[in-house]
Coordinates of C-alpha atoms in Angstrom, one line a residue:
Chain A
X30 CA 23.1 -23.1 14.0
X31 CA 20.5 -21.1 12.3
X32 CA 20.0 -20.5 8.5
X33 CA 20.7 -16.9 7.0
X34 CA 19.2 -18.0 3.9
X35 CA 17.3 -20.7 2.5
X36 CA 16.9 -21.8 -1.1
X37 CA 15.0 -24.5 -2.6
X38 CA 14.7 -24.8 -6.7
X39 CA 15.5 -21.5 -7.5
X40 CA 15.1 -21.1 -11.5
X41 CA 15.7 -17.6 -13.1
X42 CA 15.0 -16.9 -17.0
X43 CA 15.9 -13.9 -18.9
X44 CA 14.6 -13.3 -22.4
X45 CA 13.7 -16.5 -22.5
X46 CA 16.9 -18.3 -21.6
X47 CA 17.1 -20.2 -18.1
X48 CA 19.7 -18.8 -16.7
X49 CA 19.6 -20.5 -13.7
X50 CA 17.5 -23.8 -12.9
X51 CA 16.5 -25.6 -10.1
X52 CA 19.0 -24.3 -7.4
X53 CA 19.0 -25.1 -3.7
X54 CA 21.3 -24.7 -1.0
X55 CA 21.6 -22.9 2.6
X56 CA 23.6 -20.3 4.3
X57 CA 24.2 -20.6 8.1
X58 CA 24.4 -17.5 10.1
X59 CA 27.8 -16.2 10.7
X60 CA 28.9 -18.2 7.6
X61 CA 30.8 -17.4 4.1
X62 CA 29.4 -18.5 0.9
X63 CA 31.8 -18.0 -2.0
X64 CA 29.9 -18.3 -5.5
X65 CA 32.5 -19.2 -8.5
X66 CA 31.8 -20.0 -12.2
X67 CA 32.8 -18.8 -15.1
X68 CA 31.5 -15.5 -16.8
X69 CA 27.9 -15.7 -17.7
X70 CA 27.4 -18.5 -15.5
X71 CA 24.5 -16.8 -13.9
X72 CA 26.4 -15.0 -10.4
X73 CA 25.0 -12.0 -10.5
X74 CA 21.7 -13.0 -11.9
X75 CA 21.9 -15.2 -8.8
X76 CA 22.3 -12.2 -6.2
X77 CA 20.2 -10.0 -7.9
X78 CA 17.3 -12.6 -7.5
X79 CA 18.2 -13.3 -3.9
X80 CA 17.8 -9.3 -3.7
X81 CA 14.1 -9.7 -4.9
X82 CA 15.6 -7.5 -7.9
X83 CA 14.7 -10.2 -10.5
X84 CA 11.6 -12.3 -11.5
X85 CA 12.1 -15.8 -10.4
X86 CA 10.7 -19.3 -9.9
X87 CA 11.6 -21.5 -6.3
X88 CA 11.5 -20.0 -3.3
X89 CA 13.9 -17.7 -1.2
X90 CA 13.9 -17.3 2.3
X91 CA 15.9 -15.2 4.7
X92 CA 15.8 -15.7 8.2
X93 CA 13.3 -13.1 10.1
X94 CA 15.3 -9.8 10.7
X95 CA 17.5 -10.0 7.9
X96 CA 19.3 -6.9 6.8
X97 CA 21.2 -7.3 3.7
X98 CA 23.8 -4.9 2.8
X99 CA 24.7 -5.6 -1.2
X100 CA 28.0 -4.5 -3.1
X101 CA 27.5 -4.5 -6.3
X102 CA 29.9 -5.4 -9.4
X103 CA 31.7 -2.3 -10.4
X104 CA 28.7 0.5 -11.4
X105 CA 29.1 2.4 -14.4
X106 CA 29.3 5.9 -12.4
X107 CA 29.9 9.2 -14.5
X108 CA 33.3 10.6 -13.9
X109 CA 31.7 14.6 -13.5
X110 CA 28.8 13.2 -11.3
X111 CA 28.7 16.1 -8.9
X112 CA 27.7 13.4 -5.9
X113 CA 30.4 13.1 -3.6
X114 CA 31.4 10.2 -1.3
X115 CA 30.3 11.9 1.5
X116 CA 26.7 13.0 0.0
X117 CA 26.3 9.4 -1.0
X118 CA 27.2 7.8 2.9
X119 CA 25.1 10.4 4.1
X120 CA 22.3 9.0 1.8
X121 CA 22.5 5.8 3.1
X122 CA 22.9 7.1 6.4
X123 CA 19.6 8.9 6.2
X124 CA 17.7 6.3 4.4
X125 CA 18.7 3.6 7.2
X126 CA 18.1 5.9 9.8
X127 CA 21.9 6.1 11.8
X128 CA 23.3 9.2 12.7
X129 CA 26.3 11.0 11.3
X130 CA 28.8 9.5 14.1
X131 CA 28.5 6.0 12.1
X132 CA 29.5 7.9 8.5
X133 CA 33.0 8.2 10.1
X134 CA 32.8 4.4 11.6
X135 CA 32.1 3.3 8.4
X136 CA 35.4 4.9 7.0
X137 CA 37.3 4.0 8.9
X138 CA 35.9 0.1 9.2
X139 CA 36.7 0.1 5.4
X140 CA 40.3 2.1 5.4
X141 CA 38.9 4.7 3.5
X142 CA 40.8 7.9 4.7
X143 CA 38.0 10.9 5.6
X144 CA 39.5 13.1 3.1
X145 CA 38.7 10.9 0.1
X146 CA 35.2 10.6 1.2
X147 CA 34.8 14.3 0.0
X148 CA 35.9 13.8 -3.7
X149 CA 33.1 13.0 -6.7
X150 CA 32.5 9.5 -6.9
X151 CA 33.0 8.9 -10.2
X152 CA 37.0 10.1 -9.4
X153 CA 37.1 7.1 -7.0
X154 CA 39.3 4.6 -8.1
X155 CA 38.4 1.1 -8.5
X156 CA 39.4 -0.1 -5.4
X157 CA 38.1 3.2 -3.1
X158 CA 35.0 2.9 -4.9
X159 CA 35.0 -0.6 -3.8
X160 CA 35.9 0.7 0.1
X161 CA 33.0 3.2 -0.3
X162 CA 29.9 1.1 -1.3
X163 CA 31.2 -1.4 1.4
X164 CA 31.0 1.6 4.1
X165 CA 28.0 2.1 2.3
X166 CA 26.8 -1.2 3.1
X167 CA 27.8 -1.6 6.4
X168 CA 26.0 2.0 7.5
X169 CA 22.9 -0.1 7.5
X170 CA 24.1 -2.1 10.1
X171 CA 23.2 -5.4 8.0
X172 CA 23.5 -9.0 9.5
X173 CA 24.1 -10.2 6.2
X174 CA 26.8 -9.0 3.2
X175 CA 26.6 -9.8 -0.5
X176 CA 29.5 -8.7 -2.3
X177 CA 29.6 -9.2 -5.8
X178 CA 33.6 -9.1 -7.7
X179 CA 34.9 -7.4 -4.8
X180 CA 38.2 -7.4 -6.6
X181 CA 36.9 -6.4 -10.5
X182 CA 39.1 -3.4 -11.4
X183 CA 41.8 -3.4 -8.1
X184 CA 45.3 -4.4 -9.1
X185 CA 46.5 -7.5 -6.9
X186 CA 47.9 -5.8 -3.8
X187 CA 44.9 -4.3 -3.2
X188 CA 42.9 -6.9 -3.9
X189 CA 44.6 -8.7 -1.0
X190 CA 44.1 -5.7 1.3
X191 CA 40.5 -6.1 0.5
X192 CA 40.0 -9.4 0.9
X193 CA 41.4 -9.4 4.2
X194 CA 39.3 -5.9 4.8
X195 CA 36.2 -8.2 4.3
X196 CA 37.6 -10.6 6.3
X197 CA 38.3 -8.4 9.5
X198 CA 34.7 -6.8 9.0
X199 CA 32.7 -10.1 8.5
X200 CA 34.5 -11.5 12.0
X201 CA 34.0 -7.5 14.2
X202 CA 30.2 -7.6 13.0
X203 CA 29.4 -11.3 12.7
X204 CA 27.8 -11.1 9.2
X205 CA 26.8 -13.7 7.3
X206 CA 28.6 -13.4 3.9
X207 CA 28.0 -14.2 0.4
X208 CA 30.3 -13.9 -2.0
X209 CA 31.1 -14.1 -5.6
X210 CA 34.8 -14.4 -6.5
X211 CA 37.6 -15.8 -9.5
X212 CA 39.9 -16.2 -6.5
X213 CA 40.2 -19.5 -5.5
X214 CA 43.0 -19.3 -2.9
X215 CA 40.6 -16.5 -1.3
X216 CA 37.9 -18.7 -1.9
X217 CA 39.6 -21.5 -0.4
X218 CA 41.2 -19.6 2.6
X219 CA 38.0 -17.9 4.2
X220 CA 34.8 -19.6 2.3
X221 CA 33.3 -22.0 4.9
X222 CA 31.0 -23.2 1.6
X223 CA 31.5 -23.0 -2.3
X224 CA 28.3 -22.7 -4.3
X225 CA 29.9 -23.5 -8.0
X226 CA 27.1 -22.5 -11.1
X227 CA 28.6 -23.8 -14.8
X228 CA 26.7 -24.9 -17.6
X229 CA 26.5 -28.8 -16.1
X230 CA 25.1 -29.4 -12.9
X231 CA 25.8 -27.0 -10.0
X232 CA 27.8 -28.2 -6.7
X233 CA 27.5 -26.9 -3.4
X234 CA 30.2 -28.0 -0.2
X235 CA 33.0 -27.1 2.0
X236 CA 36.1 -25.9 -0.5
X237 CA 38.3 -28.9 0.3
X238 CA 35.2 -31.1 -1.7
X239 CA 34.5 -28.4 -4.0
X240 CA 37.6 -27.0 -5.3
X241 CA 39.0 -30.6 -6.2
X242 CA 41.9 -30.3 -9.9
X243 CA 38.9 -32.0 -11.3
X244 CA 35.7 -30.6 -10.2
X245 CA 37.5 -26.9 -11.3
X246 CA 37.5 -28.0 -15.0
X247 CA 34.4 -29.6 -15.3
X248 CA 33.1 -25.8 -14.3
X249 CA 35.1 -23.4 -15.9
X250 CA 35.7 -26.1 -18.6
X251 CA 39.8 -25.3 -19.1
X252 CA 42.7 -26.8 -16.1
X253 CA 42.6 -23.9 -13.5
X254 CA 46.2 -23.2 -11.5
X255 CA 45.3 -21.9 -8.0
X256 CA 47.4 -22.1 -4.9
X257 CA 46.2 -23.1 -1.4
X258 CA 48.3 -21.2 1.2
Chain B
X26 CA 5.3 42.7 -14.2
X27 CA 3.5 42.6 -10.6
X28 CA 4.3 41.1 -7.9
X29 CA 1.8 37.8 -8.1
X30 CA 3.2 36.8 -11.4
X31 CA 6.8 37.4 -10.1
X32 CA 6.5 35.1 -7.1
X33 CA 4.7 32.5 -8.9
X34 CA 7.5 32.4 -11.4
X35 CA 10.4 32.6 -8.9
X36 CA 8.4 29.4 -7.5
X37 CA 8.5 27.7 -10.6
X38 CA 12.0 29.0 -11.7
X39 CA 13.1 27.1 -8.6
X40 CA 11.0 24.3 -8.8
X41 CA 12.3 23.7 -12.3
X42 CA 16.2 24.0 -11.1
X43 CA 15.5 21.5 -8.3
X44 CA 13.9 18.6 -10.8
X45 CA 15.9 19.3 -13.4
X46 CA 19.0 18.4 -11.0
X47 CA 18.0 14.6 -11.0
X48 CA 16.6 14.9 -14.8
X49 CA 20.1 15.9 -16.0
X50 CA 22.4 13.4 -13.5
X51 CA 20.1 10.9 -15.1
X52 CA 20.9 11.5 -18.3
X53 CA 17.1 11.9 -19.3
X54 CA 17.5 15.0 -20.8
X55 CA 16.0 14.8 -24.1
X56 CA 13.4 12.9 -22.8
X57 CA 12.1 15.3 -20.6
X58 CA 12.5 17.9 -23.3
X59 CA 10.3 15.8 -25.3
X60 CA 8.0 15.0 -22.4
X61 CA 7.3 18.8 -22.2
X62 CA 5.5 18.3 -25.5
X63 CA 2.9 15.6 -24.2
X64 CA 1.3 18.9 -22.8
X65 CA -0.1 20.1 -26.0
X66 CA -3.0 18.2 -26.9
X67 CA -4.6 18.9 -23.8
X68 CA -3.9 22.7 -24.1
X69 CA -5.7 22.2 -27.5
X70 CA -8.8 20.0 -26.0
X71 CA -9.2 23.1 -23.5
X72 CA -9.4 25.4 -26.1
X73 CA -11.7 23.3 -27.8
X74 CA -13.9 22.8 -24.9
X75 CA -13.7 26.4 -23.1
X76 CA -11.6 25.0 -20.0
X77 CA -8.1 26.7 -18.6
X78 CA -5.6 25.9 -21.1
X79 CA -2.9 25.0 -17.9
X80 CA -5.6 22.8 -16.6
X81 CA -5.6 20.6 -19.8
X82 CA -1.9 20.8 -19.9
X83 CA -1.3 19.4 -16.9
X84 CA -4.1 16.2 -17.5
X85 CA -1.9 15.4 -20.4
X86 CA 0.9 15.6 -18.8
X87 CA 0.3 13.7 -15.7
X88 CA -1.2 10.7 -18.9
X89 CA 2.0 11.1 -20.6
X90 CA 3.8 10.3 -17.1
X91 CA 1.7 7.6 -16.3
X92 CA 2.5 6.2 -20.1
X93 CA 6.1 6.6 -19.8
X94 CA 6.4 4.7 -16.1
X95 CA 4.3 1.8 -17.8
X96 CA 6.4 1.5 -20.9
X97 CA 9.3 1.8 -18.8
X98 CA 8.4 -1.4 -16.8
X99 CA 6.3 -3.4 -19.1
X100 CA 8.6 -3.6 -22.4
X101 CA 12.2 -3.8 -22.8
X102 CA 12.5 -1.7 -26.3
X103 CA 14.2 1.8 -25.8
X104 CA 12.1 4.0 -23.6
X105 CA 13.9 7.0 -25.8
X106 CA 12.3 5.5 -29.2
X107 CA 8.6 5.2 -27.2
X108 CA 8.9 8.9 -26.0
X109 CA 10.0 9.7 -29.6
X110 CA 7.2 8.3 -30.8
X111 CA 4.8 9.7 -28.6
X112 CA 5.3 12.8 -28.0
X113 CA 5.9 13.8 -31.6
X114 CA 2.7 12.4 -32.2
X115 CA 1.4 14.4 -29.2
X116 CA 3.0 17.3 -31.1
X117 CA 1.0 16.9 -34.2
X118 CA -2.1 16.4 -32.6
X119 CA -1.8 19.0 -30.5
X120 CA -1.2 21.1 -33.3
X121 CA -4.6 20.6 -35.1
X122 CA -6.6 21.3 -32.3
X123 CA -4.8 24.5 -31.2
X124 CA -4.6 26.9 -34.2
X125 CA -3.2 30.7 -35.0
X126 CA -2.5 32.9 -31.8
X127 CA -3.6 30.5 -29.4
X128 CA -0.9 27.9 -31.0
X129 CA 1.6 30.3 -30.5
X130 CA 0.7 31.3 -26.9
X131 CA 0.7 27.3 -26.3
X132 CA 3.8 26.8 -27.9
X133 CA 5.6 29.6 -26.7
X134 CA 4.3 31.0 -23.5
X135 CA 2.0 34.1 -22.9
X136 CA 1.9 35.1 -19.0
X137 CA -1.2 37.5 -19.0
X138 CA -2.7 38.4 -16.0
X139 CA -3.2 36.2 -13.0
X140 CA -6.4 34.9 -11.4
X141 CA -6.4 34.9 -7.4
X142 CA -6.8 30.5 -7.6
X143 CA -4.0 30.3 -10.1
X144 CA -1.6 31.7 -8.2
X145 CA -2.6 30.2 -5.1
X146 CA -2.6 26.6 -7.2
X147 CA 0.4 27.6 -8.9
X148 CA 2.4 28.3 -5.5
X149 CA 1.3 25.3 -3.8
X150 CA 2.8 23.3 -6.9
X151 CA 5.7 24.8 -7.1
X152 CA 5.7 23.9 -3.3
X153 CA 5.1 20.3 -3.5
X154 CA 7.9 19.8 -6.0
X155 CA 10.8 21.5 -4.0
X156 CA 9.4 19.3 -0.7
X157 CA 9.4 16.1 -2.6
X158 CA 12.8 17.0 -4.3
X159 CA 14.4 18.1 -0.9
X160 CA 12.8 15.4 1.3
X161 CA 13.4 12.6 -1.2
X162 CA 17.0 13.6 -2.4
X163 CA 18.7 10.7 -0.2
X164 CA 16.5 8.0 -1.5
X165 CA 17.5 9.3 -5.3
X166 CA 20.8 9.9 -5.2
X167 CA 20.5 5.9 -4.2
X168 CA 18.6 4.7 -7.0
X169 CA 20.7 6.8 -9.4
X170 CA 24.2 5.3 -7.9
X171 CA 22.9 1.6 -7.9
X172 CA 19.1 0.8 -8.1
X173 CA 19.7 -3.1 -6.4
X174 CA 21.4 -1.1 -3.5
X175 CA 18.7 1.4 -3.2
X176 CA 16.2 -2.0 -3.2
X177 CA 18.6 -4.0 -0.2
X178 CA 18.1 -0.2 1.7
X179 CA 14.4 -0.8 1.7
X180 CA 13.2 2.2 -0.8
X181 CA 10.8 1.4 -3.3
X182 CA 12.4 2.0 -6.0
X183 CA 9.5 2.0 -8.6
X184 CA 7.1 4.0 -6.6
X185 CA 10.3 6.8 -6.4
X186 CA 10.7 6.6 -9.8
X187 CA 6.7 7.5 -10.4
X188 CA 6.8 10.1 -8.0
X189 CA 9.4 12.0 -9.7
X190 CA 8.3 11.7 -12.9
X191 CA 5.2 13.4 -11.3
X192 CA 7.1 16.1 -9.9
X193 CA 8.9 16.1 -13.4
X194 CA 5.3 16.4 -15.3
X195 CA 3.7 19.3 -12.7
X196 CA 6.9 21.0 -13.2
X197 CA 6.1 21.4 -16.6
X198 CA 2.9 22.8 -16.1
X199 CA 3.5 25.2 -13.6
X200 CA 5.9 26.5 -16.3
X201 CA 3.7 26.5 -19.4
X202 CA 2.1 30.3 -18.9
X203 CA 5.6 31.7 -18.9
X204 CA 7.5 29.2 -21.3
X205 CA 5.0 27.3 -22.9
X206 CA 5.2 24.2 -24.4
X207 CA 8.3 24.0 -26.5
X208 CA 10.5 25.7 -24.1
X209 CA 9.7 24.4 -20.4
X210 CA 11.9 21.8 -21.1
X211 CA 14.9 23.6 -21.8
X212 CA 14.3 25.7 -18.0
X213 CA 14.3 22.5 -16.8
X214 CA 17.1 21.1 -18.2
X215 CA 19.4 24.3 -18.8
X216 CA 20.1 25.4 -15.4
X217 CA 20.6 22.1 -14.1
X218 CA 23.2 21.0 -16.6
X219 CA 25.1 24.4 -16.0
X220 CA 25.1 22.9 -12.5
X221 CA 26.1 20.2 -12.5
X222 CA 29.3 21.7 -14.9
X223 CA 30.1 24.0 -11.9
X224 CA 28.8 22.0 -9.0
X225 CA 31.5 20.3 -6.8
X226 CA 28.8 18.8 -4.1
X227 CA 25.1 17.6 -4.9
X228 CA 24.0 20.5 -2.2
X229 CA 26.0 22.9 -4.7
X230 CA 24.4 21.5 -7.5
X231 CA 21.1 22.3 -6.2
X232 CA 21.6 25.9 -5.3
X233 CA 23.6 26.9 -9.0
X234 CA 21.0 24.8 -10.6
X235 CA 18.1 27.0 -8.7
X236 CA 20.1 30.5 -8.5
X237 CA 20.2 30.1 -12.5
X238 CA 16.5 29.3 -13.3
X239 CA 15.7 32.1 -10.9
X240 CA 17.6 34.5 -12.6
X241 CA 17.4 33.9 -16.2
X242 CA 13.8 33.9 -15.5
X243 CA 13.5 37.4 -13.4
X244 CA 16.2 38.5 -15.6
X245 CA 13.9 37.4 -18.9
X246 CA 10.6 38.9 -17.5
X247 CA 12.2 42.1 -17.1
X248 CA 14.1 42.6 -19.9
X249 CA 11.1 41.5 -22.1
X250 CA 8.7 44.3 -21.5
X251 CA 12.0 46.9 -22.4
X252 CA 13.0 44.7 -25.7
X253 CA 9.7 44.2 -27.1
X254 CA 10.4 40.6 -27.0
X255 CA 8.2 37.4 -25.6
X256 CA 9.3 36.6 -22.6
X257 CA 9.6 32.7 -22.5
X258 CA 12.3 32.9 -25.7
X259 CA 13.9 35.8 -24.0
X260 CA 14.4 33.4 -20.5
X261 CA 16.0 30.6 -22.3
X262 CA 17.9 32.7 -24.1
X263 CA 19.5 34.2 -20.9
X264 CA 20.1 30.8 -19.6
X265 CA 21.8 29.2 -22.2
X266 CA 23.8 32.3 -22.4
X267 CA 24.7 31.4 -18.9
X268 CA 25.5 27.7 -19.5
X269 CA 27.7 28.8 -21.7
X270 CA 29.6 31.4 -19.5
X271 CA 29.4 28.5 -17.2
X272 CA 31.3 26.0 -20.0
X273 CA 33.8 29.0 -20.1
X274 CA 34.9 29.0 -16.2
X275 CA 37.3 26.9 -15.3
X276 CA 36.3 24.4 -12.5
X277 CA 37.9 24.2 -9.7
X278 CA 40.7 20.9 -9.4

């Protein structure tokens, strides 16, 4: 199988503190990477950099043809924004060059009903807004998905109904997925690797190596309960 | 008031409603109330050297653009403090080279009569800014819902951001005849913010936001004449009072 993604030694500083150092590891196509580590670890810093968004040492490398569609962590939107959810999928829409017939694809891909598409973004709730940027996302038909915190700011029902949205959408248009996540059982369930970034060394393997009573500590530095299902 | 000074104005009037859409849902409104001021000096250098006071306007302000895009990406201290800095400076300098009357015209507006090029410049302008506002909206409301997602869609996100402060800058100086340098700002910023109260949709946004700079502006250049009042005071007058009537209706649920 091919690689999505190739990294070799990436480093990232930011006002002068490494934040990340020497990181390598692959992504296959078609697979799921979940990223875990504790806050400030350097998850997002790492995304952001794979985005080409931030300055960084090493090398990146995405297979030829790559189109990345990103979800970002929760955006701090204005509640009176006068953009709605439709005005911003038709945005995307434009920008990527589909026609309106996707914008209601993509709604329905994520659950989003079409009526909530037409209310001001900033009045989504956590989770919609969640649904949105990933219709968002997917509008530009991408062959890979980064999703940063798809669950920050969804209470835990929904935050199952997500993960297995994510799920059913990564499988119907064979994406390759990265991921950052606190959930280990997700993590554990659908992750085919688990790239872990602490202060100590990084690790990078299937979950059953990874997520190990012992390897969970040493990166989030405290016992962590999770439950395999 | 005849008719090549009115459609030159409507042109600006809607022109100004249009950027000012995107200044105010970015929440760079004093900014770009300040940035209005960068024109000055070079109004006062064309006095000075015998050249058309909008001409030396608008060199300043495209500098003072150019300045504010590299500040924003070359140092991390508060682009608000820089522009603070700068522009009051620009003020003061701007102030010693333009004196008496003429410092009054600069500051405040003085329409005059029209020349055949300046309206024909003037209209093209006003022009360029509602095409790159109209054909660019998409790639902007991006960048101002998530600038890493507008990167991953392929828009250059820099090179946006340059062009609209552009647009921004010869907004300014299509506007500095009729509102002059302290008060372009506020046409700018006024009827877009009154939108954006009102709006429920970004395509209502943009037509409140236009309707109102149109009319307090007609509305100001023909009251002026009857009041014995300047016109540029008298247009942002009539706009406020219309945010305000604005802040009064209830929006709809």
């Amino acid at each position: 199988m091919e690689n999505a993604l190739e990294v070799e030694r990436l480093s990232v500083r930011l006002g002068g503190t490494e934040v990340l150092r020497h990181l390598s590891f692959r992504v296959q196509q078609g697979s799921a990477l979940a990223v875990i580590g504790p806050n400030g670890a350097g998850k997002t810093v790492l995304f952001r950099a794979l985005i080409g968004a931030l300055p960084h040492g090493g090398v990146v490398r995405w297979a030829p043809g790559t189109r990345i569609g990103y979800v970002p962590q929760k955006l701090d939107i204005e509640r009176d924004l006068p953009v709605t959810g439709r005005d911003f999928l038709r945005a995307k829409a434009e920008v990527s060059g589909v026609h309106g017939t996707d914008l209601g694809r993509a709604l329905e891909l994520v659950n989003l009903p079409p009526g909530a598409a037409d209310q001001a973004i900033g009045a989504f709730s956590g989770g919609q807004f969640q649904r949105l940027l990933l219709a968002s996302a997917l509008m530009g038909k991408p062959n890979v998905l980064l999703f940063d915190e798809p669950t920050a700011g969804v209470d835990e029902p929904g935050e199952e109904r997500l993960y297995e949205m994510i799920h059913r959408v990564q499988d119907a248009e064979r994406l390759t997925l990265l991921l950052i996540s606190h959930e280990l059982s997700v993590v554990y369930r659908y992750a085919t690797n688990v790239l872990c970034l602490s202060r100590e060394e990084p690790c990078f393997g299937p979950p059953e190596e990874i997520l190990t009573p012992e390897r969970i500590e040493q990166v989030y530095g405290t016992p962590l309960k999770y439950h395999h299902h | 008031m005849d008719w090549t000074g009115l459609t030159l104005s409507i042109g600006m009037a809607v022109a100004a409603g249009l950027v000012g859409c995107f200044a105010v849902m970015r929440r760079m409104t004093l900014a770009s109330d300040a940035m209005s001021h960068v024109a000055l000096p070079g109004i006062g250098l064309a006095l000075v050297f015998h050249f058309h006071p909008v001409l030396g306007g608008l060199a300043a302000l495209l500098a003072g653009t150019l300045l504010i895009w590299w500040l924003e990406r070359q140092t991390r201290i508060s682009t608000e403090t820089v522009i603070g800095v700068v522009f009051s400076l620009a003020l003061a300098v701007g102030s010693m080279l333009a004196t008496g009357d003429e410092l009054v015209d600069a500051l405040l507006g003085a329409p005059g009569t029209l020349g055949r090029w300046e309206l024909a410049l003037g209209l093209a302008g006003a022009a360029a800014v509602v095409a790159f506002v109209l054909t660019q909206r998409h790639r902007l409301v991006i960048v101002l819902v998530s600038g890493d997602i507008a990167r991953t869609s392929g828009i250059r996100v820099a090179r946006l951001e340059l062009l609209y402060l552009l647009a921004f800058a010869l907004t300014v100086a299509l506007g500095l005849r009729y509102l002059g340098v302290l008060l372009m700002g506020s046409l700018v910023i006024i009827p877009a913010a009154t939108a954006k109260h009102l709006a429920r949709s970004l395509d209502g946004m943009f037509a409140i936001s236009a309707g109102v700079a149109v009319s307090a502006t007609l509305a100001g250049e023909l009251l002026a004449p009857r009041l014995h009042r300047a016109t540029g005071p008298l247009i942002i007058a009539i706009a406020a009072g219309m945010f305000l009537v604005g802040l009064v209706i209830r929006r709809r649920p």
